[in-house]
Coordinates of C-alpha atoms and ligand atoms in Angstrom, one line a residue:
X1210 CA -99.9 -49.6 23.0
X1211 CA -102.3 -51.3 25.2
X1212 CA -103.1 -55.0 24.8
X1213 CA -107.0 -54.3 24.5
X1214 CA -106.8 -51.7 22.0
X1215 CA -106.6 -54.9 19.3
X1216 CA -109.9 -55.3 20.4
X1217 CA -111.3 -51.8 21.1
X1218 CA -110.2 -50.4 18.0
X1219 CA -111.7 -50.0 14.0
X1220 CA -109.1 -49.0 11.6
X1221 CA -109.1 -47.1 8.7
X1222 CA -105.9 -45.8 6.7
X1223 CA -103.7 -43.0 7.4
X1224 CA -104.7 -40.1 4.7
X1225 CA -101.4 -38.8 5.3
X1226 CA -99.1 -41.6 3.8
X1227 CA -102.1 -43.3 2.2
X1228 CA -102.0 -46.1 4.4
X1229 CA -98.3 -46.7 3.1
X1230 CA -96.9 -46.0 7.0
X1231 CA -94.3 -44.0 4.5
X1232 CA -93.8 -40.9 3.0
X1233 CA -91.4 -39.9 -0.1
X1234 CA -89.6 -36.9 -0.1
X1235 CA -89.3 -35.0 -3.3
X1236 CA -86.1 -35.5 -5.0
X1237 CA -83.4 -32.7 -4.7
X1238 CA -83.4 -30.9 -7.7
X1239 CA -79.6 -31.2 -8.2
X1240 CA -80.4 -34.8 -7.9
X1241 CA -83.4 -34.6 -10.6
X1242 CA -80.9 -32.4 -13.2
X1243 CA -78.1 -35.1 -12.5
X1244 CA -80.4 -37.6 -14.0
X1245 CA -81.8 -35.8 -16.6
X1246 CA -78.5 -35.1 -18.1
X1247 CA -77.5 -38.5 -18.2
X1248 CA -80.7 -39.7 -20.1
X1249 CA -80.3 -36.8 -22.7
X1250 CA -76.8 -38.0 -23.3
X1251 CA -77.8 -41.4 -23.6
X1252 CA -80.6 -40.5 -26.0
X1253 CA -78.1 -38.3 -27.7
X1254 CA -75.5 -41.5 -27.9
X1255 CA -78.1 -43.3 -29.7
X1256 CA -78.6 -45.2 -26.6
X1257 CA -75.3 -46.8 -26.3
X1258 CA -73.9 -47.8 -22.6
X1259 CA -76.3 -48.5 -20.3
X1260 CA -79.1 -46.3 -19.4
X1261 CA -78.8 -44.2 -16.4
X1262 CA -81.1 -45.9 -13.7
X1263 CA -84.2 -43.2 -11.9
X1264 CA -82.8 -42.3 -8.6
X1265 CA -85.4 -43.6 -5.5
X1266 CA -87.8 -40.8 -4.3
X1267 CA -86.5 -40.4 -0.6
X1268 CA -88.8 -42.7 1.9
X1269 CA -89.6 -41.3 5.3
X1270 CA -91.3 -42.7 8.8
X1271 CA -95.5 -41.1 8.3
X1272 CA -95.5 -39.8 11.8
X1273 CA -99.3 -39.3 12.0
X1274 CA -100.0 -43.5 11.9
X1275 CA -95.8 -44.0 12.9
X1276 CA -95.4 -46.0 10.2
X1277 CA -98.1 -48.3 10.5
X1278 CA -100.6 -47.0 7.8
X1279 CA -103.4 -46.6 9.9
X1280 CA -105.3 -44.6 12.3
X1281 CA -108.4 -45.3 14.5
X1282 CA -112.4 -44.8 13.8
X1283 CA -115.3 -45.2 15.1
X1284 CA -116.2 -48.0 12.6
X1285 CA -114.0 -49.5 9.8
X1286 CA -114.8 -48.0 6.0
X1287 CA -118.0 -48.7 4.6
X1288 CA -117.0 -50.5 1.5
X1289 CA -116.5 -48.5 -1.8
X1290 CA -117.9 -50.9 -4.7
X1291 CA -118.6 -48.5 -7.3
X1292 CA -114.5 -48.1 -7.3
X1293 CA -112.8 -51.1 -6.0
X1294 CA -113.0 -54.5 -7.8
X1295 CA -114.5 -56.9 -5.5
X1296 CA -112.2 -59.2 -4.4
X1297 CA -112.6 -63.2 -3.8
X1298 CA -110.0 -64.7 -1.2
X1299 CA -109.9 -68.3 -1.7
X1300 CA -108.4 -69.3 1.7
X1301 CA -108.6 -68.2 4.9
X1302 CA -104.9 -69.3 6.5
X1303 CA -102.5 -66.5 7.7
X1304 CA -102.2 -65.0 4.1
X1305 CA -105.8 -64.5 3.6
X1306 CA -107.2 -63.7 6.5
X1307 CA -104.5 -61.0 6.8
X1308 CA -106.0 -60.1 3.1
X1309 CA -109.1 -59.4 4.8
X1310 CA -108.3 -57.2 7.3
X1311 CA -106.1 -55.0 4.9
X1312 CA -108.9 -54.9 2.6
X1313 CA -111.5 -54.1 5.1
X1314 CA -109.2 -51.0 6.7
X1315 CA -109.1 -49.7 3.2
X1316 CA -112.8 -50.0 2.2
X1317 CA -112.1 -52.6 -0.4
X1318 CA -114.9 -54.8 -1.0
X1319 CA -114.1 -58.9 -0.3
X1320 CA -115.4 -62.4 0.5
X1321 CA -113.3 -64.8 2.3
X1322 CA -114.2 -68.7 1.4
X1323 CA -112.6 -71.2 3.2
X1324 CA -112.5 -74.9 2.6
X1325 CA -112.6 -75.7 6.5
X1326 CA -116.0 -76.0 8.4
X1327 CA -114.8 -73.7 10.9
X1328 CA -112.0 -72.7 12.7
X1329 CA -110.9 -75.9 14.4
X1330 CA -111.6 -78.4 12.1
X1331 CA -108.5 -79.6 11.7
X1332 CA -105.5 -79.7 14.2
X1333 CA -103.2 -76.5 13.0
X1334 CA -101.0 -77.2 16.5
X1335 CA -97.7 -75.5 15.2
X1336 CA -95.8 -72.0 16.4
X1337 CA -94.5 -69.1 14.3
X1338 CA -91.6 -67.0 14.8
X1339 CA -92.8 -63.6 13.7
X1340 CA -89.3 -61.6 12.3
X1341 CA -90.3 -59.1 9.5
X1342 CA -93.7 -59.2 9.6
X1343 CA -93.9 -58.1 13.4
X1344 CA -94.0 -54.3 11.8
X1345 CA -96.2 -55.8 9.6
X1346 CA -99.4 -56.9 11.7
X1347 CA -99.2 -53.0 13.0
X1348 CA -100.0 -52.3 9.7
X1349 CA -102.9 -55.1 10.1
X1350 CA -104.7 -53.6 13.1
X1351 CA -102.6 -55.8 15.5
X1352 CA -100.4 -53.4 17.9
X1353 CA -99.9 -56.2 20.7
X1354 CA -100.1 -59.8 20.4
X1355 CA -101.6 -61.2 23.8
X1356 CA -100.5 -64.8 23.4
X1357 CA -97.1 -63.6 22.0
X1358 CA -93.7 -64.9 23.6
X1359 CA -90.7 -62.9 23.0
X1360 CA -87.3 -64.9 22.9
X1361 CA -84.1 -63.5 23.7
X1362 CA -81.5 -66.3 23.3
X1363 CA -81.1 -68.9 20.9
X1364 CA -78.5 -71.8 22.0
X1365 CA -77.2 -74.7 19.6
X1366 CA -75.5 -77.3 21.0
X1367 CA -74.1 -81.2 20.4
X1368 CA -76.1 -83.6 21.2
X1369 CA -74.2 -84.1 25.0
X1370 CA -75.6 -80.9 25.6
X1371 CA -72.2 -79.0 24.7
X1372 CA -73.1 -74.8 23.5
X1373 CA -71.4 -74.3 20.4
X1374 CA -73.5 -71.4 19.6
X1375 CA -75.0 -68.7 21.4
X1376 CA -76.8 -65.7 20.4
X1377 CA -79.2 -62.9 21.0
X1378 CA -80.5 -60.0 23.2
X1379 CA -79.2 -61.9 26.6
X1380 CA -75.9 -62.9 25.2
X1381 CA -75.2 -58.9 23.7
X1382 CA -76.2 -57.8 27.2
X1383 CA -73.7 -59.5 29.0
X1384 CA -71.1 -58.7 26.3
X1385 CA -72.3 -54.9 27.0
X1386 CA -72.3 -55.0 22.8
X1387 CA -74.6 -52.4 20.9
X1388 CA -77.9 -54.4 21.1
X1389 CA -81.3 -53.1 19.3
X1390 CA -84.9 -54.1 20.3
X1391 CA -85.3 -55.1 16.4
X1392 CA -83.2 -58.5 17.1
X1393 CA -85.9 -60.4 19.4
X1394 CA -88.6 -62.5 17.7
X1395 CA -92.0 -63.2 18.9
X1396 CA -93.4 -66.6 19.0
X1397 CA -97.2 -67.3 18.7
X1398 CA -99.0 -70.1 18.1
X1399 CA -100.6 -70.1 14.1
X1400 CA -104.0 -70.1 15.5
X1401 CA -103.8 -67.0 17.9
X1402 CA -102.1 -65.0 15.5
X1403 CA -105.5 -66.1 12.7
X1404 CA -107.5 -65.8 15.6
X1405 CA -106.0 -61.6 15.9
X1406 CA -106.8 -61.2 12.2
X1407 CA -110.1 -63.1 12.6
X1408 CA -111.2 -60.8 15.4
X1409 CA -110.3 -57.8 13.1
X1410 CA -112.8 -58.7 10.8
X1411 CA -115.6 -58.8 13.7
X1412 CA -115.4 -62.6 14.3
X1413 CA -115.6 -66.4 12.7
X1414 CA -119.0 -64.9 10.9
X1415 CA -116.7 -62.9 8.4
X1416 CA -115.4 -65.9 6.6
X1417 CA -117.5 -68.0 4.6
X1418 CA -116.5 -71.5 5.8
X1419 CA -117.2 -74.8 4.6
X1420 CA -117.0 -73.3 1.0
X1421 CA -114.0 -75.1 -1.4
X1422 CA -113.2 -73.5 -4.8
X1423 CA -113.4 -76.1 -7.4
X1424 CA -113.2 -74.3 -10.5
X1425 CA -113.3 -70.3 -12.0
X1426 CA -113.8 -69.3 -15.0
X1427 CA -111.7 -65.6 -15.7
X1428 CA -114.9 -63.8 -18.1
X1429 CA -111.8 -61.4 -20.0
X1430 CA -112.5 -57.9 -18.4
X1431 CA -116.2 -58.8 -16.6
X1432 CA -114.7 -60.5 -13.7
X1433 CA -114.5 -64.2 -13.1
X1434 CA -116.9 -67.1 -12.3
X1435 CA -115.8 -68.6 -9.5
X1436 CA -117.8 -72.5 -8.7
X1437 CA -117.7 -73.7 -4.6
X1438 CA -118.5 -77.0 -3.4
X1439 CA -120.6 -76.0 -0.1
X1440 CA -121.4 -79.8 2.2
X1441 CA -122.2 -81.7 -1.0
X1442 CA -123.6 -78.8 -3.5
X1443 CA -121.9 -76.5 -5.7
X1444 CA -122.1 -72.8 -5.4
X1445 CA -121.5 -70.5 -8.0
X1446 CA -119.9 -66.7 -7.0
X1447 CA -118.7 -63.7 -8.8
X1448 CA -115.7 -61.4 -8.1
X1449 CA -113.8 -58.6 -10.0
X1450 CA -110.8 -60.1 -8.8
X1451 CA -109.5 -63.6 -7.4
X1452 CA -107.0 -63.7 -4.7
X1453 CA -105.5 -67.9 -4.5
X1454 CA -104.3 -67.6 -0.5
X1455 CA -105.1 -71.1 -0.5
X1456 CA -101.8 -73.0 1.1
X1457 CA -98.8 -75.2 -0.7
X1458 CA -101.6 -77.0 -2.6
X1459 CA -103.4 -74.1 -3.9
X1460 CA -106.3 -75.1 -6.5
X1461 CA -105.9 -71.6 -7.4
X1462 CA -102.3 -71.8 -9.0
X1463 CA -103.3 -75.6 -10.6
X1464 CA -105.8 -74.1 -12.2
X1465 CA -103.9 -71.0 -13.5
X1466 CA -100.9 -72.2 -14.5
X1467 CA -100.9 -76.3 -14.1
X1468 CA -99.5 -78.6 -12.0
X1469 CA -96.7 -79.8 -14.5
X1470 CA -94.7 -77.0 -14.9
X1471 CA -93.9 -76.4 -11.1
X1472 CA -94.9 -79.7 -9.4
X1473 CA -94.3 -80.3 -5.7
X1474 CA -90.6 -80.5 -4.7
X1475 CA -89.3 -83.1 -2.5
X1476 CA -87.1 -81.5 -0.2
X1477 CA -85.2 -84.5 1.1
X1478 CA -86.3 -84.9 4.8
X1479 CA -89.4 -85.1 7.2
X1480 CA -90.3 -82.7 10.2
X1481 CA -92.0 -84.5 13.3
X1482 CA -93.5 -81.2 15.6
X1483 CA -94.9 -81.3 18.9
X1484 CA -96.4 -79.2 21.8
X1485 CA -95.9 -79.8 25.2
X1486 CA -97.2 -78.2 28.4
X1487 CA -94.5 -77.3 30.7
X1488 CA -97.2 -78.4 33.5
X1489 CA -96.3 -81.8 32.0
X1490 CA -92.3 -81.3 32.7
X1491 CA -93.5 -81.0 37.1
X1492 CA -89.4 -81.4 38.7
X1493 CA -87.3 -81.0 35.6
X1494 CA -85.5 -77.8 36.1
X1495 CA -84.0 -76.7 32.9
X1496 CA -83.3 -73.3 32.1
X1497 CA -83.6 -73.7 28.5
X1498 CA -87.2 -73.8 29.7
X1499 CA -87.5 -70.2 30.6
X1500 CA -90.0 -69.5 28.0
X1501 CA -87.1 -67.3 26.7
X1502 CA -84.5 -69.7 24.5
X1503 CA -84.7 -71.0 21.8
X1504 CA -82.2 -73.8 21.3
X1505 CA -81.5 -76.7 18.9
X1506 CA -79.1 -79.0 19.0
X1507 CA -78.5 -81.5 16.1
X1508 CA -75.9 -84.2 15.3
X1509 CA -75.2 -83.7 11.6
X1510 CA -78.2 -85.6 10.7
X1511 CA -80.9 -85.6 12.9
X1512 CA -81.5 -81.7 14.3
X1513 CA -84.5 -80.6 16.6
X1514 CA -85.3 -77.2 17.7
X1515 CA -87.1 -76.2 20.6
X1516 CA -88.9 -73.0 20.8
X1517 CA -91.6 -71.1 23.6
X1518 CA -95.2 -72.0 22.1
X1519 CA -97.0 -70.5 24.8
X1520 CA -95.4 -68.6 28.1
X1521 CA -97.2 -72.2 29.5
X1522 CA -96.0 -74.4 26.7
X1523 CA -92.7 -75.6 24.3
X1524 CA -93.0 -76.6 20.4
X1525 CA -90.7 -79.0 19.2
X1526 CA -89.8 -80.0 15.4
X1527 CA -87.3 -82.7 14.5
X1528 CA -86.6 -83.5 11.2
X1529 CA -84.4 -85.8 9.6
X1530 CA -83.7 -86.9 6.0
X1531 CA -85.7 -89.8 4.8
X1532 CA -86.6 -91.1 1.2
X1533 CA -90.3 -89.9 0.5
X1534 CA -92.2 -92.9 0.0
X1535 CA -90.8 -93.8 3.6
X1536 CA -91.8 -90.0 5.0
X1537 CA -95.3 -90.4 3.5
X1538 CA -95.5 -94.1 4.9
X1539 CA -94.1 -93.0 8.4
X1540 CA -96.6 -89.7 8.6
X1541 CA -99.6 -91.6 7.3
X1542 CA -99.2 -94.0 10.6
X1543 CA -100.0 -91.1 12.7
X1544 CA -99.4 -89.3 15.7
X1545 CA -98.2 -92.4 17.7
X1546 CA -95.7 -94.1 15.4
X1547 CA -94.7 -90.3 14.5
X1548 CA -93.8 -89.8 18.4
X1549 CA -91.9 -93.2 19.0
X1550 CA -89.8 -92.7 16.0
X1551 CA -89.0 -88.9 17.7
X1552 CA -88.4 -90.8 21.0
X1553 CA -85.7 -93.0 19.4
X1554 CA -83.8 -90.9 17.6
X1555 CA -83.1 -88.2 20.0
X1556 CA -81.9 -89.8 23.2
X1557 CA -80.1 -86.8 24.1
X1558 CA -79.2 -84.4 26.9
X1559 CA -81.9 -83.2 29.4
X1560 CA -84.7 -81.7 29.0
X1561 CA -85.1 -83.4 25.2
X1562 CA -85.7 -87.0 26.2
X1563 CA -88.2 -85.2 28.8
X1564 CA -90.3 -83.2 26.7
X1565 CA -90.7 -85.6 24.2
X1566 CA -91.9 -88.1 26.6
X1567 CA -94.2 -85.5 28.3
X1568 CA -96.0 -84.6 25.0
X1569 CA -99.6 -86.6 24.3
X1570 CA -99.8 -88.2 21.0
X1571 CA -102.8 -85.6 20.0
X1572 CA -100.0 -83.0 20.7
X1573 CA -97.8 -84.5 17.5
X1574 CA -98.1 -84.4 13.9
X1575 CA -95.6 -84.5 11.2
X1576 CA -94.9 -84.2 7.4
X1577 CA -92.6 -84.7 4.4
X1578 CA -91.4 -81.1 3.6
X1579 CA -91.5 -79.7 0.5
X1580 CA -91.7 -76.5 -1.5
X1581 CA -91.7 -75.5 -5.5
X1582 CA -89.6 -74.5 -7.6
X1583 CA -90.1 -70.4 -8.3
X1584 CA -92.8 -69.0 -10.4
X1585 CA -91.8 -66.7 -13.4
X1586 CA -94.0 -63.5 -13.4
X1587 CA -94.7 -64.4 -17.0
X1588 CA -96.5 -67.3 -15.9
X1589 CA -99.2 -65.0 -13.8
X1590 CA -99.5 -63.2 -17.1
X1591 CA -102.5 -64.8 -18.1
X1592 CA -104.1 -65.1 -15.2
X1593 CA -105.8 -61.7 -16.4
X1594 CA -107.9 -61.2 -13.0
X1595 CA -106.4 -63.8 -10.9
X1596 CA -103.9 -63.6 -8.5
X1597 CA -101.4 -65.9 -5.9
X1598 CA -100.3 -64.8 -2.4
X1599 CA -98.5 -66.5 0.9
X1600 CA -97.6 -70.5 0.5
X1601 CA -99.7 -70.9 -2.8
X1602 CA -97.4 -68.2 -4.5
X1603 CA -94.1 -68.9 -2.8
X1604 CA -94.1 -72.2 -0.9
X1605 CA -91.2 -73.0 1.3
X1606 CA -89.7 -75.1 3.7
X1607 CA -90.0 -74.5 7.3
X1608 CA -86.3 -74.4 8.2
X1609 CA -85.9 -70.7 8.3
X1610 CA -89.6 -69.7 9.8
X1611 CA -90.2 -67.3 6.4
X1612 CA -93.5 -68.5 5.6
X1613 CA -95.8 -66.8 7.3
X1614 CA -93.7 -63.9 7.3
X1615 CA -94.1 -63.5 3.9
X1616 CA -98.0 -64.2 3.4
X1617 CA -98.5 -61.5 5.7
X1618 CA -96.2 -58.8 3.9
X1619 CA -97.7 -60.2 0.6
X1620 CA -101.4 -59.0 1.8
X1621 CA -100.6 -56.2 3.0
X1622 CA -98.6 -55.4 -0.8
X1623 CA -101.3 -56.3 -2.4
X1624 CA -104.6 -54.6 -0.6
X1625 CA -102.2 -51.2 -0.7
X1626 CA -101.2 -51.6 -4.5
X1627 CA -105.6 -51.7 -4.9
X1628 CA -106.2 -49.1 -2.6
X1629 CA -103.5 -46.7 -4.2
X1630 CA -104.1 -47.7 -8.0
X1631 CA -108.2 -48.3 -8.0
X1632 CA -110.2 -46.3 -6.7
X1633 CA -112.2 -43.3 -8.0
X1634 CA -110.1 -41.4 -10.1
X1635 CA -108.2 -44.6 -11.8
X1636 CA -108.1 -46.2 -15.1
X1637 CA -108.0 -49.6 -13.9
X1638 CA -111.6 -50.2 -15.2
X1639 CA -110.2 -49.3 -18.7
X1640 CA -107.0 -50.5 -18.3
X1641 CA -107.6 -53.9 -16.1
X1642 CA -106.8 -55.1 -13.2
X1643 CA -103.3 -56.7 -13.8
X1644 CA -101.5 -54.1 -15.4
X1645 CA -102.5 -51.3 -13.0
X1646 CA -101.9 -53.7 -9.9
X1647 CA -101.2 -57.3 -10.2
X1648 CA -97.8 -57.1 -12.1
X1649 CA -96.0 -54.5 -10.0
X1650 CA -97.5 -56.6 -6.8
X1651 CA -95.8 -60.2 -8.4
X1652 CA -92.7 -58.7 -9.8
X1653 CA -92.1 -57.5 -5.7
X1654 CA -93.3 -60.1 -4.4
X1655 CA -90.9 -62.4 -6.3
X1656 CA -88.3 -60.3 -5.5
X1657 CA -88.6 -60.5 -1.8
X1658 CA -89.6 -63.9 -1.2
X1659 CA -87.3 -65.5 -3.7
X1660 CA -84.2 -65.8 -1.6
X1661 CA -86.3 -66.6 1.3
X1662 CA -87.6 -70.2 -1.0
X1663 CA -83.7 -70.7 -1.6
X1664 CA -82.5 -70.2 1.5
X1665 CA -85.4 -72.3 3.2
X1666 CA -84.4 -74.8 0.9
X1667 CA -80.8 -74.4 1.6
X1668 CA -81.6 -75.2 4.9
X1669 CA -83.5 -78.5 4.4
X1670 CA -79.8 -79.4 3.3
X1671 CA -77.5 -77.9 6.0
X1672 CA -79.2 -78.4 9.0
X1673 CA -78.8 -82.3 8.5
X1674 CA -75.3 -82.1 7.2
X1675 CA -71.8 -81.6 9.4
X1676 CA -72.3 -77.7 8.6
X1677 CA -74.3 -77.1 11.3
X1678 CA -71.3 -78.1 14.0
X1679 CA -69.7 -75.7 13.6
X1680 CA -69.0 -73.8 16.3
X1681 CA -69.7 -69.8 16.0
X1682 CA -71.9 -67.0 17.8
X1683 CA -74.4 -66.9 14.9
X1684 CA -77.6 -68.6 13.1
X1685 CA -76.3 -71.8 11.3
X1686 CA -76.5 -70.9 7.9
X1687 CA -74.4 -67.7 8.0
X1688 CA -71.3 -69.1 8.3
X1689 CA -72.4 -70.6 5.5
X1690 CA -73.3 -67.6 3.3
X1691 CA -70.0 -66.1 4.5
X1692 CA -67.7 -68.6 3.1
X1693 CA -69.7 -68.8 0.0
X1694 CA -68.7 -64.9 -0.2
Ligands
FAD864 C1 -94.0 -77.0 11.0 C2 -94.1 -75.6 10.4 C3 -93.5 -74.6 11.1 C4 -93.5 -73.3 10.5 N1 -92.9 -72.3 11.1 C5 -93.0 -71.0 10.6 C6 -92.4 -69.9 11.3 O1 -91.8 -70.0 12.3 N2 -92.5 -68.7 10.7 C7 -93.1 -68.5 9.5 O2 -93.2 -67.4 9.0 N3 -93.7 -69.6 8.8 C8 -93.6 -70.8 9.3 N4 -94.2 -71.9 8.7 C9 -94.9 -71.7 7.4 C10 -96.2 -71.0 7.5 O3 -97.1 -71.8 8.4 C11 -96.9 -71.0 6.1 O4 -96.0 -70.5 5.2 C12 -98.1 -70.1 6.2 O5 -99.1 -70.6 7.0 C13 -98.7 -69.8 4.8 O6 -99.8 -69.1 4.9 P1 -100.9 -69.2 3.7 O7 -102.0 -68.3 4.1 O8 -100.2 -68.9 2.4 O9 -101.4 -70.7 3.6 P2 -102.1 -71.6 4.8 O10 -101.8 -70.9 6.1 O11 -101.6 -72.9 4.5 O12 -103.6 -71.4 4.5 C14 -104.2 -71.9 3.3 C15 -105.7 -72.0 3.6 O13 -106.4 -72.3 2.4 C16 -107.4 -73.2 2.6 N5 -107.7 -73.9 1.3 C17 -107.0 -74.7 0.6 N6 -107.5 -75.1 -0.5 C18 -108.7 -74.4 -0.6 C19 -109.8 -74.3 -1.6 N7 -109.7 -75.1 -2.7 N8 -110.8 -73.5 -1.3 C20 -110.9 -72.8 -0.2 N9 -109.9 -72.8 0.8 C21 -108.8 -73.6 0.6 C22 -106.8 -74.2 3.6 O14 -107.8 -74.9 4.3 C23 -106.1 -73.2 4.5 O15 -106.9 -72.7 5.6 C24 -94.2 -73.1 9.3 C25 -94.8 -74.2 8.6 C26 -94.7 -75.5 9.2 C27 -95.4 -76.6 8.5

């Protein structure tokens, strides 16, 4: 695909697979007796044994969108608000904005409030590593990611500098091993990849900024109340069903469910991130600098990884354990004391000493990592209308880059679970909201991001502990998972 077609193109969904980039195939009917037979006999046996389990419909590529769920048009869907809910995304990070655009390819009516003023308020200077959700943002309207930077080796070493870990697309080259296309990630600064969805939308004028949710009231059935403080007055809105894409702190999920039974989890350690222009590195000649590794290199304690930011600029993120109180005392002095500390601990082989040097103090920011514990899909039960996506549904630690990976595959669930179970020929009017959509979106939800918040947490552990020297071709972690098998 060509880079400007991001920009060229409106979207609306594939009628083919019904914007589900997938088709099912009808099961065999051998396949379909097979089953029946077993269920009659376990009726029969008065249900004893265990029942035989529905065999998966077949699921196949959709060749007409090639998998992505959508298709071009001359403008996006006009919205259908006799037969969608209307639908209230409190937050407009990765997870919602994403929301948006998924919503607005499928004609589903929605407001996006965000807290922020505008775009760059506040300093969101940090990279992503896209790994699942690159298929994803196809099925978001984003078929090339300008600012992208594709990676194709990832290096651990000691802190002398000594490899004790190499993989990736470069090293399966040279080994002439089977190598697949699937195994590179793409790095992008959070911002551009907001700024992709943003520009799906039609631009910053699509969000409703400056607007914080406060409070909602769920009216049983006849929507929910939602209140806004807007500069220093409140707003009142309305919405058929509420989205909470609001972050690790959502006031969506304290007002739901409480802060008490899932509080905040101290996760043991503090990141310290920076950004620094390569311009700034003039006469160091490194080639984990090629805007194509990824390397960390850690000392059983302290660990920092370096990754492309920008095909002009490297991210850094050390972390460390530290008791809390200290982490909050040492992030609350700010950019400065955050960077010296950095500077100390990680006197290390070229180019680390380097690049930490090189970066400004504007360029650094860091944070006491935490995540929560996981939400029971009971919990949701009562939130009637209301619903959690991305960070405030599944908050996790940074350590295996499954965050925003996940808020975008949540959106993407949840605006094709409307558009296939609303719309003009449902019962969701009659039935509600949550038991056509809202449970069968949680319950996979769950499902998939579970293990990510485990192993994320895991890794808040392992990366500071002797585990990861170990030497091996592979991510830290596995070796791990391996021996534990
Ligand atoms: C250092 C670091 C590195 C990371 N690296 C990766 C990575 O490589 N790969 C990856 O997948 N993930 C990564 N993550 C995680 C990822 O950034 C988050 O998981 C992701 O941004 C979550 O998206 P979200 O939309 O759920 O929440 P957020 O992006 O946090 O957005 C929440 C939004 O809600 C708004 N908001 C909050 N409260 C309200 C309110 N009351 N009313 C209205 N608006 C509100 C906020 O202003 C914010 O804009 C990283 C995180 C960190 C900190």
């Amino acid at each position: 695909m060509k880079k400007e077609e991001n920009e060229a193109a409106s979207w609306t969904i594939c009628l083919e697979c019904r914007g589900r980039g997938k088709k099912s195939r009808r099961l065999r009917k051998k396949v379909r007796l097979r089953y029946q037979m077993a269920l009659d006999q376990f009726k029969k046996t008065k249900r004893e044994g265990t029942a035989p389990v529905r065999p998966n419909k077949h699921q196949y590529l959709c060749l007409n969108c090639k998998g992505s769920g959508l298709i071009h048009s001359a403008s996006p869907p006009i919205a259908d608000k006799d037969n969608y809910p209307h639908v209230a995304i409190i937050g407009g990070g990765i997870g919602g904005v994403a929301l948006a655009v998924a919503c607005l390819h499928r004609g589903i009516p929605f407001t996006l409030y965000e807290r922020d003023g505008s775009f760059h308020e506040r300093s969101q200077g940090y990279g992503l590593t896209l790994q699942q959700a690159r298929k994803a943002i196809k099925g978001l309207g984003v078929c090339s990611l300008k600012k992208g930077v594709v990676s194709t080796r990832h290096i651990v070493h000691t802190t002398d500098g000594k490899v004790i870990g190499e993989w990736g697309m470069r090293k399966w080259m040279q080994q002439e091993a089977k190598t697949s296309s699937k195994r590179t990630n793409v790095h992008i600064a959070r911002q551009s990849l907001r700024l992709a969805l943003i520009e799906q939308l039609g631009g910053h004028t699509a969000v409703q900024w400056g607007h914080q949710l406060v409070d909602f009231k769920d009216c049983k059935g006849e929507g929910v109340e939602l209140n806004f403080k807007v500069g220093g007055e409140m707003k009142a809105a309305k919405a058929g069903l509420v989205v909470g894409a609001d972050g690790i702190r959502s006031t969506v999920r304290s007002l739901l469910i409480g802060d008490d039974i899932t509080p905040l989890r101290y996760l043991g350690c503090i990141v310290i991130l920076g950004i620094c222009p390569l311009a700034a590195l003039e006469g160091l000649d490194s080639d984990l600098l090629d805007s194509a590794t990824v390397f960390q290199t850690a000392n059983g304690n302290e660990r920092i990884y370096m990754m492309p930011y920008a095909l002009d600029a490297v991210m850094w993120q050390l972390s460390f354990p530290m008791p809390e109180k200290e982490a909050k005392a040492l992030s609350a002095q700010g950019a400065r004391a955050l960077k010296e500390e950095a500077c100390r601990r990680t006197q290390w082989h070229d180019p680390i000493p380097q690049v930490l040097a090189a970066t400004l103090d504007t360029q650094v920011s860091g944070y006491p990592v935490y995540d929560r514990k996981l939400l029971e899909t009971e919990w949701l039960e009562k939130g009637g209308q209301v619903t959690l996506i991305g960070d405030a549904a599944h908050p996790m630690s940074p350590f295996k880059g499954q965050g925003a990976n996940q808020a975008l595959l949540d959106a993407l669930a949840l605006a094709r679970g409307i558009s296939s179970e609303c719309g003009a020929f449902s019962r969701w009017k009659a039935v509600g909201i949550r038991d056509c959509v809202l449970t069968e979106f949680e319950k996979e939800m769950f499902a998939r991001s579970a293990s990510k918040v485990k192993d994320s947490a895991e890794a808040a552990q392992f990366l500071h502990s002797e585990i990861v020297l170990y030497e091996g071709d592979e991510p830290r972690g596995r070796c791990l998972k391996s021996k534990k098998a």
